[in-house]
C-alpha positions in Angstrom: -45.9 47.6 3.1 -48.0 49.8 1.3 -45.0 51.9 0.7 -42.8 49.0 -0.4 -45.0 48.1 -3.3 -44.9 52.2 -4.8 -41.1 51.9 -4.2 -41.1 48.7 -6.5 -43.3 50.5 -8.7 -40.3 52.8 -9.4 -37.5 50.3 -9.2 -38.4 47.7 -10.9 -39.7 46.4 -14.4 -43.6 45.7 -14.4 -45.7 43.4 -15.6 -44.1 40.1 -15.3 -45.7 36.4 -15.8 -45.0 33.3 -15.7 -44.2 31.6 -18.7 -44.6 26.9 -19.0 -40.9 25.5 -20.1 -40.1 22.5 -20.3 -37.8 22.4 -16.9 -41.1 24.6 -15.1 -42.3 27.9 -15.2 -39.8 30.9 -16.2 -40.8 34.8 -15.3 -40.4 36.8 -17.9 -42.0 40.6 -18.7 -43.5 42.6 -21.3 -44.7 46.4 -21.6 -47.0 48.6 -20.5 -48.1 52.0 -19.0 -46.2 51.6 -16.1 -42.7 51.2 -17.4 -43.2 55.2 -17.7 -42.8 55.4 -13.7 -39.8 53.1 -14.3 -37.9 55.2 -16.7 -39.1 58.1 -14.6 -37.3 56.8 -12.0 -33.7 56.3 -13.8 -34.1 59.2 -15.3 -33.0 61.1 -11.9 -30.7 58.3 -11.5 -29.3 58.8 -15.2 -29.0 63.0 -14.2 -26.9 62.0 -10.9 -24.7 60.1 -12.6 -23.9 62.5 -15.2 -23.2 65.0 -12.4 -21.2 62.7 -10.7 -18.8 61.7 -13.6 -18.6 65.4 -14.9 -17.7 66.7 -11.1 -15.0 63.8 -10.2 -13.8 63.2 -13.6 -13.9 65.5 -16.1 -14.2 69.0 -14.4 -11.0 67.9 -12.9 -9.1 66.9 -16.5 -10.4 70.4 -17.6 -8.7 72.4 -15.1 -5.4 70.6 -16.3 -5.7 70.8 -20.2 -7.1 74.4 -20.0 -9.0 73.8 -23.3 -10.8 76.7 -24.8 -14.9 76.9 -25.0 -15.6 75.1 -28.0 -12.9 71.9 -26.9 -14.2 72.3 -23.4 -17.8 71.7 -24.4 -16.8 68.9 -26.7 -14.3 67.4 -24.4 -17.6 67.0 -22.3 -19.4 65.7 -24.4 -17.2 63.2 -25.7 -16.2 61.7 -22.0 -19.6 61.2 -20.6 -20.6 59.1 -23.9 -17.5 57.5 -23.8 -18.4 56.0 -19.8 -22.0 55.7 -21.2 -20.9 53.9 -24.3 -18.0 51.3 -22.6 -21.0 50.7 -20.1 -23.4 49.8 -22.7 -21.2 47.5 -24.6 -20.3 45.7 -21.7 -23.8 45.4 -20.7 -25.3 44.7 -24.0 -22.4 42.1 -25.1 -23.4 40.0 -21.8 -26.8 40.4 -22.2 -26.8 39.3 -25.7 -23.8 35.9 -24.8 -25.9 35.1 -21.9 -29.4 34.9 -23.8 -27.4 32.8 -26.9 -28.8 35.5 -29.8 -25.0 35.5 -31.2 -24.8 31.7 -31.0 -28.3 31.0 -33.0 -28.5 33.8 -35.4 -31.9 32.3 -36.3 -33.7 33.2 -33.0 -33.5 36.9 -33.9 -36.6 36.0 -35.9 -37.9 32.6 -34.8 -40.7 32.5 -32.6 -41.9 36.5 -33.6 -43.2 38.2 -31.9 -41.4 38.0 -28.9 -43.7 39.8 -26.7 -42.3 38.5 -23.4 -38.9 39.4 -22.5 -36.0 38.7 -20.1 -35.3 40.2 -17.2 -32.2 41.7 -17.9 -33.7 42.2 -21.4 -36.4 44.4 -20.2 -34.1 46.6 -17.9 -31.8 47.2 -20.6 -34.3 48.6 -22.2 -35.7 50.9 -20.1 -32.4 52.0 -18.7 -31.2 53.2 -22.3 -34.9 54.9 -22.7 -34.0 56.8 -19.3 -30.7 57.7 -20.5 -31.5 59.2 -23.9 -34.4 60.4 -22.2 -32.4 62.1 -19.6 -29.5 64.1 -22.6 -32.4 66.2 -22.9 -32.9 68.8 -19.8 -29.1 68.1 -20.0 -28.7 70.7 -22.6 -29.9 73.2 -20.2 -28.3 71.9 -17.5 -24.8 71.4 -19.5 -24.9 75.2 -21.5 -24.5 73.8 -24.6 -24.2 76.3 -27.7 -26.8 76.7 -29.7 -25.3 76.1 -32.6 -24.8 72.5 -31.3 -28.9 72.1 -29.5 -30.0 71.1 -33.3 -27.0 68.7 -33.6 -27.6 66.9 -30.4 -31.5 67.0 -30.4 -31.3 64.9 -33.7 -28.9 62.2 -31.8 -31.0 62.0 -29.6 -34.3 61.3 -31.4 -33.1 59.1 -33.6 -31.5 57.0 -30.7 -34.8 56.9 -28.7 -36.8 56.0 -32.4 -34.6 52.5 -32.8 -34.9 51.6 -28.9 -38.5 52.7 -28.6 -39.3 51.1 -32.3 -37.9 48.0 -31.8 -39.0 47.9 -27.6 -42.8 48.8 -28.9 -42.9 46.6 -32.0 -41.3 43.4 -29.8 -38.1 43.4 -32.2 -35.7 43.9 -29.0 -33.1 41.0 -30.0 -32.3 42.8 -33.7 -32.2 46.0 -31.5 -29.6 44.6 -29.2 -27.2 43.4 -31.8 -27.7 46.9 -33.5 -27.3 48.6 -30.6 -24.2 46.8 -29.5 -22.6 47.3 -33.2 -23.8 51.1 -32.8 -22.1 51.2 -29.7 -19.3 50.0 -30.0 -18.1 52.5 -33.5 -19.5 55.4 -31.2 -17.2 54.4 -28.0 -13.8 54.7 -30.4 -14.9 57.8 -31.9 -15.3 59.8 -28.6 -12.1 58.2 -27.3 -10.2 59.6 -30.5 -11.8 62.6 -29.7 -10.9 62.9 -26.2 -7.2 61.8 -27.4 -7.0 64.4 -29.8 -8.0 67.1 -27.3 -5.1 66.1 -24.6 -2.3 65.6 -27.5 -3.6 67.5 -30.8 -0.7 65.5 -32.9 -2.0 61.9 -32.1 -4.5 60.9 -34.4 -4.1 57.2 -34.5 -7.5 56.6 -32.3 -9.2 57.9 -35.3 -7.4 55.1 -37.9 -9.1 52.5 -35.6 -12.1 54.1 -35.5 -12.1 54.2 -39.2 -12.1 50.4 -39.5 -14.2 49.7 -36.7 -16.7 52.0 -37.9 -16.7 50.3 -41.7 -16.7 47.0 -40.2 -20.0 47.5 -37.8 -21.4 49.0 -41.1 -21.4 45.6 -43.0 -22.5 43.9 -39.9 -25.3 46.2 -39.4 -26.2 46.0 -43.5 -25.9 42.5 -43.7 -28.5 41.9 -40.5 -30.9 44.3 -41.8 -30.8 41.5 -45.2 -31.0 38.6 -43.0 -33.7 39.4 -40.9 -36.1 41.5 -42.9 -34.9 39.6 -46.5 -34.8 35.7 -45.3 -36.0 35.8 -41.4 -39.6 37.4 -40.9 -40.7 36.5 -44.1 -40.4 32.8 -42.7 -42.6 33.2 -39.4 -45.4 30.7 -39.0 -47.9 33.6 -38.1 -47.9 36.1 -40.9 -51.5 37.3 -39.8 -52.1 41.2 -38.3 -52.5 40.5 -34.2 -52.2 43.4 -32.1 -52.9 41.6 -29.5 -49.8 39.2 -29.3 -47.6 41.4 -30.8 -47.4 40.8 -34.4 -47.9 44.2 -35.8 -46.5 44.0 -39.1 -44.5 40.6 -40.2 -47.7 39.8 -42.7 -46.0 43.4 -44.2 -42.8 41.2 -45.1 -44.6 38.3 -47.1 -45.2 40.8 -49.7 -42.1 41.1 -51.8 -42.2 44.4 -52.8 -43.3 45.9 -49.2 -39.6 44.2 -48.3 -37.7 44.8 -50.8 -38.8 48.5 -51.0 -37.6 48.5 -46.3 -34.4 46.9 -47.8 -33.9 49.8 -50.6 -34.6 52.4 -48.0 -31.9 50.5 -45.3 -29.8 50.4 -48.0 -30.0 54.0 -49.1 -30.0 55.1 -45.4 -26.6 53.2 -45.0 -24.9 54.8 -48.0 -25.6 57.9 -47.4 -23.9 57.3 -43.9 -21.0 55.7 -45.5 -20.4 58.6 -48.0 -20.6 61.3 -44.7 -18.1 58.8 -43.4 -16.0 58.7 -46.3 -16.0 62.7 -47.0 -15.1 63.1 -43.5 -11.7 61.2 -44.1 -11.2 62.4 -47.1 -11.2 65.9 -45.4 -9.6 64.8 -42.7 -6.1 63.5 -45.3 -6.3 66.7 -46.7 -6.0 69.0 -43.6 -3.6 66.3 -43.1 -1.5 66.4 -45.9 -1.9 70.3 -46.0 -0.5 70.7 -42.2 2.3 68.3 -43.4 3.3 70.5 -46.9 3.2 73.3 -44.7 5.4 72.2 -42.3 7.9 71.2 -45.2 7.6 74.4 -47.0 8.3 76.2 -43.4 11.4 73.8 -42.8 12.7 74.3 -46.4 12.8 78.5 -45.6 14.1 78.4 -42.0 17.1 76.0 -43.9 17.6 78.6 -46.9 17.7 81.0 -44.5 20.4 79.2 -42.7 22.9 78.8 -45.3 22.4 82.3 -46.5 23.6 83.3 -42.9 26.3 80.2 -43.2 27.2 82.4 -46.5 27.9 85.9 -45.0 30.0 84.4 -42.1 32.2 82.7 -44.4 33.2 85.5 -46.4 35.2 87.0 -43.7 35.2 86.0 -40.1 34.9 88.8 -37.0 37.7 90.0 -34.7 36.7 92.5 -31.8 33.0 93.6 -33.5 34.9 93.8 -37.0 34.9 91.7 -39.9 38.0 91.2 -41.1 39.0 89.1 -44.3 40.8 86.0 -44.7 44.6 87.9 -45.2 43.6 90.0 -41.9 42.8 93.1 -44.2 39.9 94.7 -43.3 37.3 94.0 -46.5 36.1 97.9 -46.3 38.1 100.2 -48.8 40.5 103.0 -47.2 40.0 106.7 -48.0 43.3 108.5 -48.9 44.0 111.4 -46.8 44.6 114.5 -49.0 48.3 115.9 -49.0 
């Protein structure tokens, strides 16, 4: 028994209480020291995984496309975000259906802070933590460049900053929806990617991505207006309370505390949308280049075609000579001397 309640320590999210409805009493959770043990635990469970779906899947693709060092690395890469990212969607698109936050826009901000949280809320939480978490003795484990350590390591923090933030600061519902739009542009970018490395010549996985990417860009820009520029500013308690929660929505009556967040959201997604934007734009022109190239290279082979159409028409060959068209040989005779 004694052993039983450890194991559950490990297995499954802490501190839960009952919470009065209307229809009786609902359990729900909120955080605390122990969800450390938690993500501890999937953690390992996170690095099993990752062996397992590099060993039976991807090791095994390898062998078959023969990819260089770099493409091999990335090729990696690439297909354990992609079955980490087409999980998360999944997940995250029930999760967020189930609890009605894409039916009533309005409870992403009613009711702040929401210090107690679902069940399936609280272990989608910790289970990302444990993931991003886990990417990082996976650099040693995986050999990964250094060239690519700095790269990776900045992914990384700044995906465990927007769980943990909004986790910590009880803004888990916006974090869903961003995480699910996040998601989702990241899941068609590695598929391009692991599209382009089996046939170099289809690119069309990236055109989708393009617009996908764009669109979850103007989602994610317009919530950041709704909620910070219309939604907390609206919350009955607008008083500092560590204690239940409500760590900075008093921040948000002031106007120019939220329209200075909104400035920096809005400078942060721009400069995203212009590394988007010269990314295509470099991408067309390697295109366009590769295409001239291949013009340029068909225009000379056919030059050199008719030039060799030329010289076979000006006399034709009979046993290794050539010959012209009245059967005279085209080469001049040399008169024998007397």
């Amino acid at each position: 028994q004694v052993t039983a309640k450890t194991a559950f320590l490990f297995i499954l999210p802490q501190y839960n209480v009952s919470v009065p409805t209307a229809d009786g009493e609902l359990v729900q959770y909120h955080y605390g020291l122990k969800d450390l043990v938690t993500i501890l635990f999937y953690i390992f469970i996170a690095i099993i995984l990752h062996a397992v779906v590099q060993e039976y899947a991807l090791d095994k693709i390898n062998r078959r496309l023969h990819l260089s060092k770099v493409k091999h690395s990335k090729f990696n890469e690439s297909g354990q975000l992609v079955a980490f990212h087409l999980t998360s969607v999944i997940w995250c698109l029930y999760v967020v259906v189930t609890e009605g936050y894409i039916s009533n826009p309005r409870s992403l901000w009613e009711n702040y802070p929401h210090v107690y949280l679902p069940y399936q809320v609280k272990f989608f939480y910790l289970c990302q933590l444990a993931y991003w978490l886990h990417a990082l003795p996976e650099l040693y484990f995986q050999k990964v460049r250094k060239e690519e350590i700095p790269r990776q390591l900045r992914c990384i923090a700044l995906y465990l900053l927007h769980i943990a933030g909004a986790y910590l600061l009880n803004l888990t519902r916006l974090g869903l929806i961003l995480l699910l739009l996040q998601y989702l542009a990241e899941f068609f970018f590695h598929m391009a990617r692991l599209v382009y490395f089996t046939d170099e010549n289809n690119e069309k996985l990236f055109n989708v991505w393009a617009v996908v990417f764009v669109v979850t860009r103007l989602f994610t820009l317009t919530l950041y207006i709704l909620v910070i520029g219309f939604g907390l500013p609206r919350v009955e308690s607008q008083a500092l309370d560590p204690e239940r929660g409500n760590f900075f929505s008093f921040l948000f009556n002031n106007i120019l505390f939220r329209m200075s967040v909104l400035l920096l959201v809005c400078l942060f997604q721009a400069s995203v949308m212009w590394r988007f934007i010269h990314f295509q734009l470099r991408r067309w022109r390697e295109y366009w280049n590769e295409q001239s190239s291949r013009k340029r290279a068909a225009a000379a082979g056919s030059t050199k075609q008719q030039t060799k159409l030329l010289k076979r028409d000006s006399g034709y060959h009979e046993n290794g000579v050539v010959k012209a068209e009245n059967g005279t040989s085209p080469r001049t005779k040399k008169l024998k001397s007397p």
